[in-house]
Amino acid sequence: MWFVYTETPTAGTTAPVRASERAYRQLRGEILDGILIPGAGLLEIEQSARIGVSRTPLRAAIARLIADGLVAGRPGRGFMVTEMSLDSIRELYEVRRALEEHAARIAADRRDPAVFLALRDQFLDAPELLAQGTVGLHRYYDLIDEFDDAVAEAVANPFLVGALATVRTHLVRIRRLARGNPDRLRSAAAEHLLIIDAIIAGDTSLAAHATHVHLQQSLTNVLAAVQGQPTGPVA
Amino acid sequence: MWFVYTETPTAGTTAPVRASERAYRQLRGEILDGILIPGAGLLEIEQSARIGVSRTPLRAAIARLIADGLVAGRPGRGFMVTEMSLDSIRELYEVRRALEEHAARIAADRRDPAVFLALRDQFLDAPELLAQGTVGLHRYYDLIDEFDDAVAEAVANPFLVGALATVRTHLVRIRRLARGNPDRLRSAAAEHLLIIDAIIAGDTSLAAHATHVHLQQSLTNVLAAVQGQPTGPVA
DNA sequence: TGAAGCTCCTATGTATACATAGAATGCTCG
DNA sequence: CGAGCATTCTATGTATACATAGGAGCTTCA
């Protein structure tokens, strides 16, 4: 086996040397992007051949995906990408609410105001961003990631941050199903602003309650969108 | 390799056939029981020889333990049982509070009163149980497990129940460090009674707040006990 | 024609051999 | 005598060969 140097020679991002890591990232990415649809079966031999690694690292990758909750399988008979039913989405949001409310509370208590003041400015520009089509949409999602990261940094609790990361992983998939209408995203940006203001003010209760409101709105929107187009974009 | 029939022929509990499952359960049990102490290095060859499986299933077992947060390791250079610092304990309780409060709230909303009425009677007998030494102590812990299971059943949310299970895994280890003085356990039983009463009454706020109080007391006790005997039993 | 049993096949579970990287140690040179 | 480098060793990462279980399909008998 030779070294293959044709693996996305993107400067800066040193490609992961371990084959199991490559397999994990590729499969995870494909599941989150919807390339591997829910319910799709993952055959070890087939996937290992496709990705270009042997079965051993592929199994390690699948083990991590199972831990992430992205893949499930009966012991003896294969694995499949987990489904995302309406009930699953409601259940996920139930946990999400518990964790994000708590995180918002703690963040409001321990935050560095400067960080959130900077974020505030960026969220103020969100409406303009959302008028710029796909590129703006991606930048908006990046902005939300920045906000999440800022909260995580303020929380400074590996357990809580880890649990939130798990929840957010599933959220990426859900976001695809309810792919964003601009009106909802503008509202969401406004809701984020309220949360940020509460965090800046150090108002723990307000931060938690604003988060609660935001998630409730988000869930309502997601459920409506998913029920409207159960299998895919209907146009 | 022959089949070994000498593996705890306990009737009813069909021993797991898969070697990776055996390895996982044994290692997990040994970590939770404190046989494998925090910081202990896990060498694949050494452990696989000890447990009697090859390296392949052992690696699968370690992967699951990493997902559980019981084992950590730098990619290239070995694995070790995770440490439980005072900060870790505080952080864990922070997440636990978010999840258990939310769970209590939901349980109070969706509970089957009969189940919790039965639990109530058992908790009323807890003080007598705690006067019976080690046997009673184990039965008391079993009773808490029953309570947790009842809450999980009432919550009926795989994500939330899973997150709680993860937190409780770590709690088993912490419980060892603060191994229970009877006074604290009697107080804990009383606190549980308050939570149960709130759940029976369907009082969601009271259930959440009583849970908050209970966890705060529990954390205080644990921290005091751990600080009193940092490395192990002193007396 | 339908159902039951058997056979074969496929995909997972396991074991082991080989590759490789990182660290410790000893040697050598200044 | 100390520091730097090379060597060796050890433990992980990977690949592959073999064992096994579970299911699908076919055959046969009632």
Coordinates of C-alpha atoms (C1' of nucleotides) in Angstrom, one line a residue:
Chain A
M1 CA 0.0 0.0 0.0
W2 CA 1.5 3.4 -1.1
F3 CA 0.9 6.7 0.3
V4 CA -1.8 8.6 -1.6
Y5 CA -1.2 12.3 -1.9
T6 CA -4.3 13.1 -3.8
E7 CA -6.5 13.5 -0.8
T8 CA -7.7 17.1 -0.9
P9 CA -4.3 18.8 -0.7
T10 CA -5.9 21.8 1.0
A11 CA -3.1 23.8 2.5
G12 CA -3.3 24.3 6.3
T13 CA -5.7 21.5 7.0
T14 CA -3.3 18.6 7.5
A15 CA -5.2 15.6 6.3
P16 CA -5.8 13.1 9.1
V17 CA -3.2 10.4 8.8
R18 CA -5.2 7.7 10.5
A19 CA -7.5 5.8 8.1
S20 CA -10.1 5.4 10.8
E21 CA -10.3 9.2 11.1
R22 CA -10.6 9.7 7.4
A23 CA -13.4 7.1 7.3
Y24 CA -15.2 8.6 10.2
R25 CA -15.1 12.2 8.8
Q26 CA -16.2 11.1 5.4
L27 CA -19.1 9.0 6.6
R28 CA -20.1 11.6 9.2
G29 CA -20.0 14.3 6.6
E30 CA -22.1 12.2 4.1
I31 CA -24.7 11.5 6.7
L32 CA -25.0 15.1 7.8
D33 CA -25.1 16.3 4.2
G34 CA -27.9 13.8 3.5
I35 CA -25.9 11.9 0.9
L36 CA -26.3 8.8 3.0
I37 CA -30.0 9.0 3.7
P38 CA -31.7 7.8 6.9
G39 CA -32.3 4.1 6.7
A40 CA -29.5 3.5 4.3
G41 CA -27.6 0.3 5.1
L42 CA -23.9 0.5 5.8
L43 CA -22.1 -2.7 4.6
E44 CA -18.6 -2.9 5.9
I45 CA -17.1 -4.4 2.8
E46 CA -18.9 -2.1 0.4
Q47 CA -18.1 1.1 2.4
S48 CA -14.5 0.1 3.1
A49 CA -13.9 -0.4 -0.6
R50 CA -15.6 2.8 -1.5
I51 CA -13.7 4.9 1.0
G52 CA -10.4 3.1 0.4
V53 CA -9.6 1.7 3.8
S54 CA -9.7 -1.8 5.2
R55 CA -12.5 -3.1 7.3
T56 CA -10.7 -2.6 10.6
P57 CA -10.5 1.2 10.6
L58 CA -14.0 1.3 9.0
R59 CA -15.4 -0.6 12.0
A60 CA -13.7 1.9 14.3
A61 CA -15.3 4.7 12.4
I62 CA -18.8 3.1 12.6
A63 CA -18.3 2.6 16.3
R64 CA -17.8 6.3 16.7
L65 CA -20.8 7.0 14.6
I66 CA -22.9 4.8 16.8
A67 CA -21.7 6.7 19.8
D68 CA -22.7 9.9 18.0
G69 CA -26.2 8.4 17.5
L70 CA -25.9 8.8 13.7
V71 CA -25.8 5.0 13.1
A72 CA -27.5 2.1 14.8
G73 CA -27.5 -1.6 14.2
R74 CA -28.5 -4.9 15.6
P75 CA -25.5 -6.8 16.8
G76 CA -25.3 -9.5 14.2
R77 CA -26.9 -8.0 11.2
G78 CA -25.6 -4.8 9.8
F79 CA -25.8 -1.1 10.5
M80 CA -27.9 1.7 9.1
V81 CA -28.1 5.4 9.3
T82 CA -30.6 6.4 12.0
E83 CA -34.0 7.7 11.1
M84 CA -35.2 11.2 12.1
S85 CA -38.9 10.8 12.8
L86 CA -41.1 13.7 14.0
D87 CA -41.1 12.1 17.5
S88 CA -37.3 12.0 17.4
I89 CA -37.1 15.7 16.6
R90 CA -39.5 16.5 19.4
E91 CA -37.4 14.4 21.8
L92 CA -34.2 15.9 20.6
Y93 CA -35.5 19.4 21.2
E94 CA -36.6 18.4 24.7
V95 CA -33.0 17.5 25.6
R96 CA -31.7 20.5 23.7
R97 CA -33.9 22.8 25.7
A98 CA -32.6 21.4 29.0
L99 CA -29.0 21.8 27.9
E100 CA -29.1 25.1 26.1
E101 CA -31.2 26.8 28.7
H102 CA -28.7 25.7 31.3
A103 CA -25.8 26.7 29.2
A104 CA -27.3 30.1 28.5
R105 CA -27.8 30.6 32.2
I106 CA -24.2 29.8 33.0
A107 CA -22.9 31.8 30.0
A108 CA -24.7 34.9 31.3
D109 CA -23.0 34.3 34.6
R110 CA -19.5 33.7 33.4
R111 CA -19.3 35.4 30.1
D112 CA -16.7 37.8 28.8
P113 CA -18.9 40.8 27.7
A114 CA -16.5 41.8 24.9
V115 CA -17.0 38.6 23.0
F116 CA -20.7 38.8 23.0
L117 CA -20.7 42.5 22.2
A118 CA -18.8 41.7 19.1
L119 CA -21.2 38.9 18.2
R120 CA -24.1 41.4 18.8
D121 CA -22.8 43.6 16.0
Q122 CA -22.5 40.7 13.7
F123 CA -26.1 39.5 14.4
L124 CA -27.3 43.0 13.8
D125 CA -26.1 42.6 10.2
A126 CA -27.7 39.2 9.8
P127 CA -30.8 40.5 7.8
E128 CA -28.5 41.9 5.2
L129 CA -26.6 38.6 5.1
L130 CA -29.7 36.7 4.5
A131 CA -30.5 38.8 1.5
Q132 CA -27.4 37.5 -0.2
G133 CA -28.6 34.0 -1.2
T134 CA -26.6 30.8 -0.6
V135 CA -23.3 32.5 0.3
G136 CA -25.0 34.7 2.9
L137 CA -26.9 31.6 4.2
H138 CA -23.6 29.8 4.8
R139 CA -22.1 32.8 6.5
Y140 CA -25.2 33.1 8.7
Y141 CA -24.8 29.5 9.8
D142 CA -21.2 30.1 10.5
L143 CA -22.2 33.0 12.6
I144 CA -24.5 30.8 14.6
D145 CA -21.6 28.4 15.1
E146 CA -19.5 31.3 16.4
F147 CA -22.3 32.1 18.9
D148 CA -22.4 28.5 20.0
D149 CA -18.6 28.4 20.4
A150 CA -18.7 31.6 22.4
V151 CA -21.3 30.1 24.7
A152 CA -19.3 26.9 25.0
E153 CA -16.2 28.9 25.9
A154 CA -18.1 30.8 28.5
V155 CA -19.6 27.7 30.0
A156 CA -16.2 26.1 30.3
N157 CA -17.6 22.7 31.2
P158 CA -16.4 19.8 29.0
F159 CA -19.4 17.6 30.0
L160 CA -22.0 20.2 29.1
V161 CA -20.2 21.3 26.0
G162 CA -19.9 17.7 24.9
A163 CA -23.6 17.0 25.4
L164 CA -24.4 20.1 23.5
A165 CA -22.1 19.1 20.6
T166 CA -23.9 15.8 20.4
V167 CA -27.3 17.4 20.2
R168 CA -26.1 19.9 17.6
T169 CA -24.8 17.1 15.4
H170 CA -28.3 15.9 15.0
L171 CA -29.5 19.4 14.5
V172 CA -27.4 19.7 11.4
R173 CA -29.5 16.9 9.8
I174 CA -32.8 18.4 11.0
R175 CA -31.7 21.8 9.6
R176 CA -31.5 20.1 6.2
L177 CA -35.1 18.9 6.4
A178 CA -36.4 22.3 7.3
R179 CA -34.2 24.1 5.0
G180 CA -34.5 27.7 5.9
N181 CA -37.0 30.1 4.7
P182 CA -35.5 33.6 5.0
D183 CA -38.4 34.9 7.1
R184 CA -37.8 32.3 9.8
L185 CA -34.1 32.9 9.8
R186 CA -34.6 36.6 10.2
S187 CA -36.8 35.9 13.2
A188 CA -34.2 33.5 14.6
A189 CA -31.5 36.2 14.3
A190 CA -33.7 38.5 16.3
E191 CA -34.2 35.9 18.9
H192 CA -30.5 35.3 19.1
L193 CA -30.0 39.0 19.6
L194 CA -32.3 38.8 22.7
I195 CA -30.3 36.0 24.1
I196 CA -27.0 37.8 23.5
D197 CA -28.3 41.0 25.1
A198 CA -29.3 39.0 28.2
I199 CA -25.9 37.3 28.3
I200 CA -24.2 40.7 28.0
A201 CA -26.4 42.1 30.8
G202 CA -25.6 39.1 32.9
D203 CA -29.3 38.4 33.3
T204 CA -29.3 34.6 33.8
S205 CA -33.0 34.1 33.9
L206 CA -33.6 36.2 30.9
A207 CA -31.0 34.4 29.0
A208 CA -32.6 31.1 29.9
H209 CA -36.1 32.2 29.1
A210 CA -35.1 33.8 25.8
T211 CA -33.4 30.6 24.9
H212 CA -36.6 28.7 25.7
V213 CA -38.6 31.0 23.5
H214 CA -36.1 30.7 20.7
L215 CA -36.1 26.9 20.8
Q216 CA -39.8 26.7 20.9
Q217 CA -40.1 28.8 17.8
S218 CA -37.4 26.8 16.1
L219 CA -39.1 23.5 16.9
T220 CA -42.5 24.8 15.7
N221 CA -40.9 25.9 12.4
V222 CA -39.0 22.7 11.9
L223 CA -42.1 20.5 12.6
A224 CA -44.2 22.6 10.2
A225 CA -41.5 22.4 7.5
V226 CA -41.0 18.7 7.9
Q227 CA -44.7 17.9 7.8
G228 CA -45.1 20.1 4.8
Q229 CA -42.4 18.1 2.8
P230 CA -42.0 14.7 4.4
T231 CA -39.6 13.1 1.9
G232 CA -37.8 16.0 0.2
P233 CA -38.1 19.4 -1.4
V234 CA -41.5 19.6 -3.1
A235 CA -41.0 23.0 -4.7
Chain B
M1 CA -10.1 -21.6 20.1
W2 CA -12.6 -23.7 22.0
F3 CA -15.8 -22.6 23.6
V4 CA -15.4 -21.9 27.3
Y5 CA -18.3 -22.9 29.4
T6 CA -16.9 -21.8 32.7
E7 CA -18.0 -18.2 32.3
T8 CA -20.3 -17.6 35.3
P9 CA -23.0 -20.1 34.5
T10 CA -25.5 -17.9 36.2
A11 CA -28.9 -19.1 35.1
G12 CA -31.1 -16.6 33.3
T13 CA -28.4 -14.1 32.5
T14 CA -27.2 -15.6 29.1
A15 CA -23.6 -14.6 29.0
P16 CA -22.8 -12.3 26.1
V17 CA -21.5 -14.3 23.2
R18 CA -19.5 -11.6 21.6
A19 CA -16.0 -11.2 22.9
S20 CA -16.1 -7.5 22.5
E21 CA -19.2 -7.4 24.7
R22 CA -17.5 -9.4 27.4
A23 CA -14.4 -7.2 27.3
Y24 CA -16.5 -4.1 27.5
R25 CA -18.6 -5.3 30.4
Q26 CA -15.5 -6.5 32.3
L27 CA -13.5 -3.3 31.8
R28 CA -16.5 -1.1 32.5
G29 CA -17.2 -3.0 35.7
E30 CA -13.7 -2.9 36.8
I31 CA -13.5 0.9 36.2
L32 CA -16.7 1.5 38.0
D33 CA -15.7 -0.7 40.9
G34 CA -12.4 1.1 41.3
I35 CA -10.3 -1.9 40.5
L36 CA -8.9 0.0 37.5
I37 CA -8.1 3.2 39.2
P38 CA -8.2 6.6 37.5
G39 CA -5.0 7.3 35.6
A40 CA -4.3 3.6 35.1
G41 CA -2.9 2.9 31.6
L42 CA -4.7 0.4 29.4
L43 CA -2.3 -1.5 27.2
E44 CA -4.1 -3.4 24.5
I45 CA -1.9 -6.5 24.5
E46 CA -1.8 -6.7 28.3
Q47 CA -5.5 -6.3 28.7
S48 CA -6.5 -8.6 25.9
A49 CA -4.3 -11.3 27.3
R50 CA -5.8 -10.8 30.8
I51 CA -9.4 -10.8 29.6
G52 CA -8.8 -13.6 27.2
V53 CA -9.8 -12.0 23.9
S54 CA -7.8 -10.8 21.0
R55 CA -6.9 -7.2 20.4
T56 CA -9.7 -6.6 17.8
P57 CA -12.7 -7.0 20.2
L58 CA -10.7 -5.3 22.9
R59 CA -10.2 -2.2 20.8
A60 CA -14.0 -2.2 20.1
A61 CA -14.6 -2.4 23.9
I62 CA -12.2 0.5 24.5
A63 CA -13.9 2.6 21.7
R64 CA -17.2 2.2 23.6
L65 CA -15.5 3.1 26.9
I66 CA -14.2 6.2 25.3
A67 CA -17.7 7.1 24.1
D68 CA -18.8 6.6 27.7
G69 CA -16.2 9.0 28.9
L70 CA -14.6 6.4 31.1
V71 CA -11.4 6.1 29.1
A72 CA -9.4 8.7 27.2
G73 CA -6.3 8.6 25.1
R74 CA -4.1 10.5 22.8
P75 CA -4.3 9.0 19.3
G76 CA -1.0 7.4 18.9
R77 CA 0.0 6.7 22.4
G78 CA -2.2 4.6 24.6
F79 CA -5.3 4.9 26.7
M80 CA -6.0 5.5 30.3
V81 CA -8.9 5.5 32.8
T82 CA -10.2 9.1 33.1
E83 CA -9.5 11.0 36.2
M84 CA -12.2 12.4 38.5
S85 CA -11.0 15.7 39.8
L86 CA -13.0 18.0 42.0
D87 CA -13.6 20.2 39.0
S88 CA -14.9 17.3 37.0
I89 CA -17.3 16.4 39.7
R90 CA -18.7 19.9 39.8
E91 CA -19.0 20.0 36.1
L92 CA -20.7 16.7 36.0
Y93 CA -23.2 17.9 38.5
E94 CA -23.8 21.0 36.5
V95 CA -25.0 18.8 33.6
R96 CA -26.7 16.4 35.9
R97 CA -28.8 19.2 37.3
A98 CA -29.9 20.4 33.9
L99 CA -30.9 16.9 32.8
E100 CA -32.5 15.6 36.1
E101 CA -34.4 18.8 36.7
H102 CA -35.8 18.6 33.2
A103 CA -36.5 14.9 33.6
A104 CA -38.3 15.4 36.9
R105 CA -40.4 18.1 35.3
I106 CA -41.4 15.9 32.5
A107 CA -42.0 12.9 34.7
A108 CA -44.3 14.9 36.9
D109 CA -46.3 15.7 33.8
R110 CA -46.4 12.2 32.2
R111 CA -46.1 9.9 35.2
D112 CA -48.2 6.9 36.1
P113 CA -49.2 7.7 39.7
A114 CA -49.4 4.1 40.7
V115 CA -45.7 3.5 40.0
F116 CA -44.6 6.3 42.1
L117 CA -47.0 5.6 44.9
A118 CA -45.4 2.2 45.2
L119 CA -41.9 3.7 45.2
R120 CA -43.1 6.1 47.9
D121 CA -43.8 3.2 50.2
Q122 CA -40.4 1.7 49.6
F123 CA -38.6 5.0 50.3
L124 CA -40.6 5.4 53.5
D125 CA -38.8 2.1 54.6
A126 CA -35.4 3.4 53.6
P127 CA -34.3 4.4 57.1
E128 CA -34.8 0.9 58.4
L129 CA -32.9 -0.4 55.3
L130 CA -30.0 1.8 56.1
A131 CA -29.7 0.4 59.6
Q132 CA -29.0 -3.1 58.1
G133 CA -25.4 -2.6 57.1
T134 CA -23.9 -3.5 53.8
V135 CA -26.8 -5.6 52.6
G136 CA -29.3 -2.8 53.3
L137 CA -27.0 -0.3 51.6
H138 CA -27.0 -2.3 48.4
R139 CA -30.8 -2.6 48.5
Y140 CA -31.0 1.1 49.1
Y141 CA -28.9 1.8 46.0
D142 CA -31.1 -0.7 44.1
L143 CA -34.1 1.3 45.2
I144 CA -32.6 4.5 43.8
D145 CA -32.0 2.6 40.6
E146 CA -35.7 1.7 40.6
F147 CA -36.6 5.3 41.1
D148 CA -34.3 6.4 38.2
D149 CA -35.9 3.7 36.0
A150 CA -39.3 4.9 36.9
V151 CA -38.4 8.4 35.9
A152 CA -36.8 7.2 32.7
E153 CA -40.0 5.3 31.8
A154 CA -42.2 8.3 32.5
V155 CA -40.0 10.6 30.5
A156 CA -40.1 8.2 27.5
N157 CA -37.4 10.1 25.6
P158 CA -34.5 8.0 24.4
F159 CA -32.2 11.0 24.0
L160 CA -32.8 12.3 27.5
V161 CA -32.7 8.9 29.1
G162 CA -29.4 8.2 27.2
A163 CA -27.9 11.4 28.4
L164 CA -29.0 10.7 32.0
A165 CA -27.5 7.2 31.7
T166 CA -24.2 8.6 30.7
V167 CA -24.2 11.0 33.6
R168 CA -25.2 8.3 36.1
T169 CA -22.3 6.1 34.9
H170 CA -19.9 8.6 36.2
L171 CA -21.9 9.0 39.3
V172 CA -21.2 5.4 40.2
R173 CA -17.5 6.2 40.4
I174 CA -18.1 9.3 42.4
R175 CA -20.3 7.4 44.8
R176 CA -17.4 5.2 45.6
L177 CA -15.2 8.2 46.5
A178 CA -17.9 9.5 48.9
R179 CA -18.9 6.2 50.2
G180 CA -22.0 6.9 52.0
N181 CA -22.3 7.9 55.6
P182 CA -25.8 6.8 56.9
D183 CA -26.8 10.2 58.0
R184 CA -26.4 11.7 54.5
L185 CA -28.2 8.7 52.9
R186 CA -31.2 9.1 55.3
S187 CA -31.4 12.8 54.3
A188 CA -31.1 11.8 50.7
A189 CA -34.0 9.4 51.1
A190 CA -36.1 12.2 52.6
E191 CA -35.2 14.4 49.6
H192 CA -36.2 11.6 47.2
L193 CA -39.6 11.4 49.0
L194 CA -40.2 15.1 48.4
I195 CA -39.4 14.6 44.7
I196 CA -41.7 11.6 44.5
D197 CA -44.5 13.4 46.2
A198 CA -44.2 16.2 43.7
I199 CA -44.3 13.8 40.8
I200 CA -47.3 12.1 42.2
A201 CA -49.0 15.4 42.7
G202 CA -48.1 16.3 39.1
D203 CA -46.4 19.5 40.3
T204 CA -43.8 20.0 37.7
S205 CA -42.2 23.0 39.3
L206 CA -42.0 21.5 42.7
A207 CA -40.5 18.3 41.2
A208 CA -37.8 20.3 39.4
H209 CA -37.0 22.5 42.4
A210 CA -36.9 19.5 44.8
T211 CA -34.5 17.8 42.4
H212 CA -32.4 20.9 42.4
V213 CA -32.2 21.0 46.2
H214 CA -31.4 17.3 46.3
L215 CA -28.6 17.5 43.8
Q216 CA -27.1 20.6 45.6
Q217 CA -27.1 18.7 48.9
S218 CA -25.6 15.6 47.2
L219 CA -22.9 17.7 45.6
T220 CA -22.0 19.4 48.8
N221 CA -21.7 16.1 50.5
V222 CA -19.7 14.5 47.8
L223 CA -17.2 17.4 47.7
A224 CA -16.8 17.4 51.4
A225 CA -16.2 13.6 51.5
V226 CA -13.7 13.7 48.6
Q227 CA -11.8 16.6 50.1
G228 CA -11.7 14.8 53.4
Q229 CA -10.1 11.7 51.9
P230 CA -8.5 12.7 48.7
T231 CA -6.8 9.3 47.8
G232 CA -8.8 6.7 49.6
P233 CA -10.3 5.6 53.0
V234 CA -8.1 7.0 55.7
A235 CA -9.6 5.6 58.8
Chain C
dT1 C1' -50.1 -25.6 -4.4
dG2 C1' -48.3 -24.4 0.1
dA3 C1' -45.4 -25.0 3.8
dA4 C1' -41.5 -26.9 6.0
dG5 C1' -36.8 -28.1 6.0
dC6 C1' -32.3 -27.8 4.2
dT7 C1' -28.5 -25.8 1.9
dC8 C1' -25.8 -22.1 0.5
dC9 C1' -24.4 -17.6 0.8
dT10 C1' -23.4 -13.2 2.6
dA11 C1' -21.9 -10.1 6.1
dT12 C1' -20.3 -9.7 10.6
dG13 C1' -17.1 -11.2 14.5
dT14 C1' -12.5 -12.7 15.6
dA15 C1' -7.6 -13.6 15.3
dT16 C1' -3.2 -12.7 13.8
dA17 C1' 0.6 -10.9 11.0
dC18 C1' 2.7 -6.8 9.4
dA19 C1' 3.7 -1.5 9.2
dT20 C1' 4.8 2.5 11.6
dA21 C1' 5.5 6.2 14.8
dG22 C1' 7.0 7.7 19.1
dA23 C1' 9.8 7.3 23.0
dA24 C1' 13.5 5.7 25.8
dT25 C1' 18.3 4.6 25.9
dG26 C1' 22.9 4.4 24.9
dC27 C1' 26.6 5.9 22.2
dT28 C1' 29.6 9.3 20.4
dC29 C1' 31.4 13.7 19.8
dG30 C1' 32.6 18.3 21.5
Chain D
dC1 C1' 30.9 15.4 31.6
dG2 C1' 27.0 17.0 28.9
dA3 C1' 24.4 17.3 24.8
dG4 C1' 22.8 15.7 20.5
dC5 C1' 21.9 12.0 17.5
dA6 C1' 21.1 7.4 16.1
dT7 C1' 19.2 3.0 17.2
dT8 C1' 16.1 -0.1 19.0
dC9 C1' 12.1 -1.3 21.1
dT10 C1' 7.4 -1.2 22.2
dA11 C1' 2.6 -0.3 21.5
dT12 C1' -0.7 1.3 18.4
dG13 C1' -2.7 1.4 13.5
dT14 C1' -3.8 -1.4 9.5
dA15 C1' -4.7 -5.3 6.5
dT16 C1' -6.2 -9.7 5.7
dA17 C1' -7.5 -14.5 6.5
dC18 C1' -10.6 -17.4 8.9
dA19 C1' -14.9 -18.6 11.8
dT20 C1' -19.7 -18.2 12.4
dA21 C1' -24.4 -16.9 12.5
dG22 C1' -28.4 -15.5 10.2
dG23 C1' -31.2 -15.2 6.3
dA24 C1' -32.8 -16.1 1.6
dG25 C1' -33.8 -19.2 -1.8
dC26 C1' -34.7 -23.7 -3.5
dT27 C1' -36.3 -28.2 -3.1
dT28 C1' -39.3 -31.6 -1.6
dC29 C1' -43.1 -33.7 0.6
dA30 C1' -47.9 -33.6 2.0

